PDB file of C-alpha atoms and ligand atoms in Angstrom:
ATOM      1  CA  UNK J   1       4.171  -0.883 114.027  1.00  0.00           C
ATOM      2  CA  UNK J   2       7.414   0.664 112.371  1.00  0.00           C
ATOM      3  CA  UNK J   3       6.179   4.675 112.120  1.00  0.00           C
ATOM      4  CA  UNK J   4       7.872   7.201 109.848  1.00  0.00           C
ATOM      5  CA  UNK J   5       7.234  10.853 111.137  1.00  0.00           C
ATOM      6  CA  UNK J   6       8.125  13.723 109.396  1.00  0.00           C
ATOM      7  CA  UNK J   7       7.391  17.681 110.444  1.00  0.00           C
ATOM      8  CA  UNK J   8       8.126  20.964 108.879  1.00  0.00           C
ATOM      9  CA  UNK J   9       8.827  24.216 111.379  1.00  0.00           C
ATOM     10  CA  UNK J  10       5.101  24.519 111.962  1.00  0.00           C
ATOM     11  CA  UNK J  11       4.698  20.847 113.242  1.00  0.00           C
ATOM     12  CA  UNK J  12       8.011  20.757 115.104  1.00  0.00           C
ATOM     13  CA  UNK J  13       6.282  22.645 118.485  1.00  0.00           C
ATOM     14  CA  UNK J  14       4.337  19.707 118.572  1.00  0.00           C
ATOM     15  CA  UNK J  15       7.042  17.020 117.316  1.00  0.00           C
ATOM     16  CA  UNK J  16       8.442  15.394 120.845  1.00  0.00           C
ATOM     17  CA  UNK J  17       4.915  15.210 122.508  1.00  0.00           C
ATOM     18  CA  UNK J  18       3.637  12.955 119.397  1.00  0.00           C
ATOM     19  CA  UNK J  19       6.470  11.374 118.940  1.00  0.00           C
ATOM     20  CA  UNK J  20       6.351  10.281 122.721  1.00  0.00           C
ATOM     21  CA  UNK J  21       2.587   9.410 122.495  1.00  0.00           C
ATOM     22  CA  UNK J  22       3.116   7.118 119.519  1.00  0.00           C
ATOM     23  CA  UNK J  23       5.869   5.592 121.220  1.00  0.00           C
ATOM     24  CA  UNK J  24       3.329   5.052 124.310  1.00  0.00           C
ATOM     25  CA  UNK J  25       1.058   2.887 122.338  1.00  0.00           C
ATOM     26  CA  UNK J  26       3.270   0.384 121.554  1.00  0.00           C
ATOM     27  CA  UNK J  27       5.130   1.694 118.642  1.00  0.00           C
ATOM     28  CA  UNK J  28       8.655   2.384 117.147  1.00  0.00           C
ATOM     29  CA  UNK J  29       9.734   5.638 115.140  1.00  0.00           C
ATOM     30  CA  UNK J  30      11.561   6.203 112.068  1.00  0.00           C
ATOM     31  CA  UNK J  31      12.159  10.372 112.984  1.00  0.00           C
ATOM     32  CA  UNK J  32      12.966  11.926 109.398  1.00  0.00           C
ATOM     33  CA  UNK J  33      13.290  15.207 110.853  1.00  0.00           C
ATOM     34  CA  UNK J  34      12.838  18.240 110.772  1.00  0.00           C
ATOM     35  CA  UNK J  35      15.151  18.571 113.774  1.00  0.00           C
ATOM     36  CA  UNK J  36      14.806  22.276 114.807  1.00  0.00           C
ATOM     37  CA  UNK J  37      12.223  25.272 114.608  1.00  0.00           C
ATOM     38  CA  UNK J  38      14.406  26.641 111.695  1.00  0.00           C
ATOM     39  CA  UNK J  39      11.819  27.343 108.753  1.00  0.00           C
ATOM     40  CA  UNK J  40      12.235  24.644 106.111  1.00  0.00           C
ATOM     41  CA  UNK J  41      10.907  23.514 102.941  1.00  0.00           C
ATOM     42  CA  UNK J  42       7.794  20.940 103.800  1.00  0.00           C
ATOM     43  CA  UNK J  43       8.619  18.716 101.099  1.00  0.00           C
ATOM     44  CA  UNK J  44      11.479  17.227 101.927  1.00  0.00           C
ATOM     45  CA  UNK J  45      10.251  15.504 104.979  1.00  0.00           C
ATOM     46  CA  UNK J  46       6.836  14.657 102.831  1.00  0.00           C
ATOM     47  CA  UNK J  47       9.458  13.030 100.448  1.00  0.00           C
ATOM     48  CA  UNK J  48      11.139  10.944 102.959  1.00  0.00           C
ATOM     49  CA  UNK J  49       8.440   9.316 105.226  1.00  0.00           C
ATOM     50  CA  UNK J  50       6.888   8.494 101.560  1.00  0.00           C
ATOM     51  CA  UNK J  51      10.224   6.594 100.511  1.00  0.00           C
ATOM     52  CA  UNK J  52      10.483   4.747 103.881  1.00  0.00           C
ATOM     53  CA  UNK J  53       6.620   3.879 103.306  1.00  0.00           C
ATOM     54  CA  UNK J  54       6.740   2.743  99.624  1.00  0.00           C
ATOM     55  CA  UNK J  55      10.412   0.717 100.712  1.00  0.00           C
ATOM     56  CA  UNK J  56       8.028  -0.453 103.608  1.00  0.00           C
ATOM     57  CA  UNK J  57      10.839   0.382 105.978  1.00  0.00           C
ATOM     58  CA  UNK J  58       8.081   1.826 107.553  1.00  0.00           C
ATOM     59  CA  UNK J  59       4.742   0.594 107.493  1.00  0.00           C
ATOM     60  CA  UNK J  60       3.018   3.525 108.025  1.00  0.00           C
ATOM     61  CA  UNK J  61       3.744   7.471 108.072  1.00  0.00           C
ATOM     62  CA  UNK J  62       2.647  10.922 109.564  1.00  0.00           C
ATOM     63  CA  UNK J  63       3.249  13.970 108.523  1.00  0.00           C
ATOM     64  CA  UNK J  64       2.960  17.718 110.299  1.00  0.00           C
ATOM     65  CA  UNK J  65       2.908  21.272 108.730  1.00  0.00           C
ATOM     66  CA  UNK J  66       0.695  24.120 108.794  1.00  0.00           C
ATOM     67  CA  UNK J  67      -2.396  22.507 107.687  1.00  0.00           C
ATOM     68  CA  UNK J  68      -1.261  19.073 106.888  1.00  0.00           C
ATOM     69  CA  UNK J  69      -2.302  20.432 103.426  1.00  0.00           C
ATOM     70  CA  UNK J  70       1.344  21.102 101.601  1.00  0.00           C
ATOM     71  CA  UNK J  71       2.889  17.613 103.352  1.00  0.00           C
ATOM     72  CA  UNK J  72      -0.075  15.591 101.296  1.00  0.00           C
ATOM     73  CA  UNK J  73       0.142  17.204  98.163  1.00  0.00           C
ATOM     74  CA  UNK J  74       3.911  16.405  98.064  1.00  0.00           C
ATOM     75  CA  UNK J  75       3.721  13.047  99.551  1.00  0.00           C
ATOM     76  CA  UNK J  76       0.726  12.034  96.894  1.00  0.00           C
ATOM     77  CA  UNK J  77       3.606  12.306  94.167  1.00  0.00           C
ATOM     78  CA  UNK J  78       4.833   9.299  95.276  1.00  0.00           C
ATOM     79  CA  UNK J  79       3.733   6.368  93.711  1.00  0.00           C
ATOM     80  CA  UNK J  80       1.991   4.027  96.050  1.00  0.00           C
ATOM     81  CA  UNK J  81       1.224   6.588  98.457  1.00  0.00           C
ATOM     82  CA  UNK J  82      -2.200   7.462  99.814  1.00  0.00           C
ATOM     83  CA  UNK J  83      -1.481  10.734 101.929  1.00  0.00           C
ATOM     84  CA  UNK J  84      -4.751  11.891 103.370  1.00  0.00           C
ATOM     85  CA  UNK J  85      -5.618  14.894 105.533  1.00  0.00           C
ATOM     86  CA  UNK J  86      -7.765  14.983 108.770  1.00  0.00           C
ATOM     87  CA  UNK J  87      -9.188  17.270 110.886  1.00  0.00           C
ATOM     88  CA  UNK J  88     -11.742  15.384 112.936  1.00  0.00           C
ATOM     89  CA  UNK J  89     -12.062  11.481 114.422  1.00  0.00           C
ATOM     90  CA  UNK J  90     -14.648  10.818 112.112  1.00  0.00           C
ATOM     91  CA  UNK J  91     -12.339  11.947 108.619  1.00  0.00           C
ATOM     92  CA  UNK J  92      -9.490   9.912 111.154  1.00  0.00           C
ATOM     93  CA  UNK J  93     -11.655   6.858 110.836  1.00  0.00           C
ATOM     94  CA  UNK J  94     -12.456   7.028 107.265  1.00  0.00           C
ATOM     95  CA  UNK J  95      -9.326   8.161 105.806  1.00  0.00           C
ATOM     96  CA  UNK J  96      -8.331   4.567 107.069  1.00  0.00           C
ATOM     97  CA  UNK J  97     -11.719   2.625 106.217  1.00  0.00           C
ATOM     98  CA  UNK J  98     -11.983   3.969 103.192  1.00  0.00           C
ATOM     99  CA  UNK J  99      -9.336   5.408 101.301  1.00  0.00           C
ATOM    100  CA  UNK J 100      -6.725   2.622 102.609  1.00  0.00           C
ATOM    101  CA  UNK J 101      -4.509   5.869 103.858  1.00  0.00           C
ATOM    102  CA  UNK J 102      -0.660   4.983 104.264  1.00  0.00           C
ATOM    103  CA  UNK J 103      -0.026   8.346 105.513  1.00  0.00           C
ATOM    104  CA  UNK J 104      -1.975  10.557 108.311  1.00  0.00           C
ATOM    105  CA  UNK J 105      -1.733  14.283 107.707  1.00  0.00           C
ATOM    106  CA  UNK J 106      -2.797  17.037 110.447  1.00  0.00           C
ATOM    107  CA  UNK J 107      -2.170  20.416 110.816  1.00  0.00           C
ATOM    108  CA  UNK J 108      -0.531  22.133 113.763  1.00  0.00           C
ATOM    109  CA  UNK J 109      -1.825  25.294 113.521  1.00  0.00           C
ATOM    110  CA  UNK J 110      -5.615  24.565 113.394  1.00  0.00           C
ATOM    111  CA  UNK J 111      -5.901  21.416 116.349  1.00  0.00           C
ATOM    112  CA  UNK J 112      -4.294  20.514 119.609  1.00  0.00           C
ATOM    113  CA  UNK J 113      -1.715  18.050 120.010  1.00  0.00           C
ATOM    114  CA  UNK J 114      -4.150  16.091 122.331  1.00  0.00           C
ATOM    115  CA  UNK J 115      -6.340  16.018 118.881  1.00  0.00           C
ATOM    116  CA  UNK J 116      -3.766  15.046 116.570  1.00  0.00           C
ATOM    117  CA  UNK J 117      -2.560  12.175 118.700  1.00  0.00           C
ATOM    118  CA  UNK J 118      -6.255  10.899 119.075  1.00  0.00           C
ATOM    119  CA  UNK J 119      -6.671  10.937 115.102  1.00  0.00           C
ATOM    120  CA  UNK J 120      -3.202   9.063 115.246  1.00  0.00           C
ATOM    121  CA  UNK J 121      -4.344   6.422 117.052  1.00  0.00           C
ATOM    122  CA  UNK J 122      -7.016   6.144 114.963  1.00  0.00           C
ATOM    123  CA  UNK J 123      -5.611   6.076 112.073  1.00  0.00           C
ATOM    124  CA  UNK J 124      -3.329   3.206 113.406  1.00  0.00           C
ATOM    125  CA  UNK J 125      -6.082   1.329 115.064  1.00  0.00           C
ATOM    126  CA  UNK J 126      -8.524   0.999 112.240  1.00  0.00           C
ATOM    127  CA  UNK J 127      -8.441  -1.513 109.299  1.00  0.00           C
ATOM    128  CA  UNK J 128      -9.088  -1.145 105.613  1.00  0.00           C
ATOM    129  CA  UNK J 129     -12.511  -2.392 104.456  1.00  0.00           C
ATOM    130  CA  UNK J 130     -12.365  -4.079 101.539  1.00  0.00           C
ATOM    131  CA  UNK J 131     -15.573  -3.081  99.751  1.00  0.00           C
ATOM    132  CA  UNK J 132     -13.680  -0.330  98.580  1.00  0.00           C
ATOM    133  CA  UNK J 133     -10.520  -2.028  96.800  1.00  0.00           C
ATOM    134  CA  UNK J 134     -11.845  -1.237  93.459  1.00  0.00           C
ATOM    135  CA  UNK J 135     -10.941   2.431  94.254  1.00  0.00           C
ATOM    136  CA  UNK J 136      -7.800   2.002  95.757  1.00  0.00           C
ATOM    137  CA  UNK J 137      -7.190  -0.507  92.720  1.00  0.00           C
ATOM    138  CA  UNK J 138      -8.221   2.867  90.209  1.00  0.00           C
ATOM    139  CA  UNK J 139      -5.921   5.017  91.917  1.00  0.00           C
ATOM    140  CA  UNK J 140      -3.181   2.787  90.861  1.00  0.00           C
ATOM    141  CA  UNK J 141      -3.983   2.498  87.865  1.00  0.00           C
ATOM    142  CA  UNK J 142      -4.422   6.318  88.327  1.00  0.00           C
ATOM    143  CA  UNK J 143      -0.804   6.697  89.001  1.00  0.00           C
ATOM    144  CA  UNK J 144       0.343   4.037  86.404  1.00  0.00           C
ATOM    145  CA  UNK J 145      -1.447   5.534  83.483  1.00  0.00           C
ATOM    146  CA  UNK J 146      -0.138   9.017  83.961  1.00  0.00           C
TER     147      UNK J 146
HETATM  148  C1  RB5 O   1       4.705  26.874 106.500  1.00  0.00           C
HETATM  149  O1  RB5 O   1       4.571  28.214 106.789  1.00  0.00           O
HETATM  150  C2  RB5 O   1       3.406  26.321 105.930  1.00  0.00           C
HETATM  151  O2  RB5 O   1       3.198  26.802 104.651  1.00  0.00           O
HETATM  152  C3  RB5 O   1       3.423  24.805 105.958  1.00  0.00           C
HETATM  153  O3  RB5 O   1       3.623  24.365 107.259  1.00  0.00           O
HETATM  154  C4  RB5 O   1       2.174  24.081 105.481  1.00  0.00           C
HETATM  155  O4  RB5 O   1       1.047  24.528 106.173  1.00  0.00           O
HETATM  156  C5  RB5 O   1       1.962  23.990 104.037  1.00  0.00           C
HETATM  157  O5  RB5 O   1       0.996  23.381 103.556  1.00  0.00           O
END
């Protein structure tokens, strides 16, 4: 799979040793930065792994800060984009199965990178189940209507 990553300063300790493990399971990387530990505004890298998702340059994206919190609430803006938040294999699992995520979002200050790379792979591994297209179909209509 094509991956877009994205970090702010907070996920950036963690950047090359994900990057590297999602490269180890068989996948390529779009990296749209952040480059350095230099504080920086969370949003702009939430922004661009959600344009090379919705331009499916990409066919998936992950996104680092803090709490993972900030990166989803930006990315969600996007139309088409189903950012989700995890913090545990289980909510890894479901934010796939469920919610048809296009985006992972962890945070770096609350889990270890071994963690965040095992909710990766989830999140990769695991397929949407269709019983619940009718929601994904409302968000849509969600984001058209408003
Ligand atoms: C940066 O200090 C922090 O606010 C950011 O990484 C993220 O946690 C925001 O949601």
């Amino acid at each position: 799979m094509r991956i877009a990553f994205g970090c702010d300063h907070a996920g950036f300790a963690i950047k090359e040793k994900l990057i590297n493990y999602i490269k180890s399971i068989g996948n390529e990387i779009i990296d749209c930065g952040t480059y350095s530990s230099k504080s920086c505004d969370y949003t702009d890298f939430a922004l661009k792994v959600a344009q090379n998702v919705v331009s499916k340059k990409a066919d998936k994206g992950i996104l680092i800060c803090g709490t993972g919190i900030g990166m989803s609430i930006a990315a969600n803006k996007v139309k088409g984009i189903r950012a989700a938040v995890c913090w545990n294999k289980e909510t890894a699992t479901l934010i796939s199965q469920h919610n048809d995520a296009n985006i992972i979002c962890a945070g770096a200050r609350f889990a270890s990178v071994e963690d965040i790379c095992s909710w990766i792979k989830i999140f990769l591994e695991t397929k949407f189940e269709e019983r619940h297209l009718k929601r994904i179909n409302k968000i849509s209509q969600i984001e058209q209507q408003n």
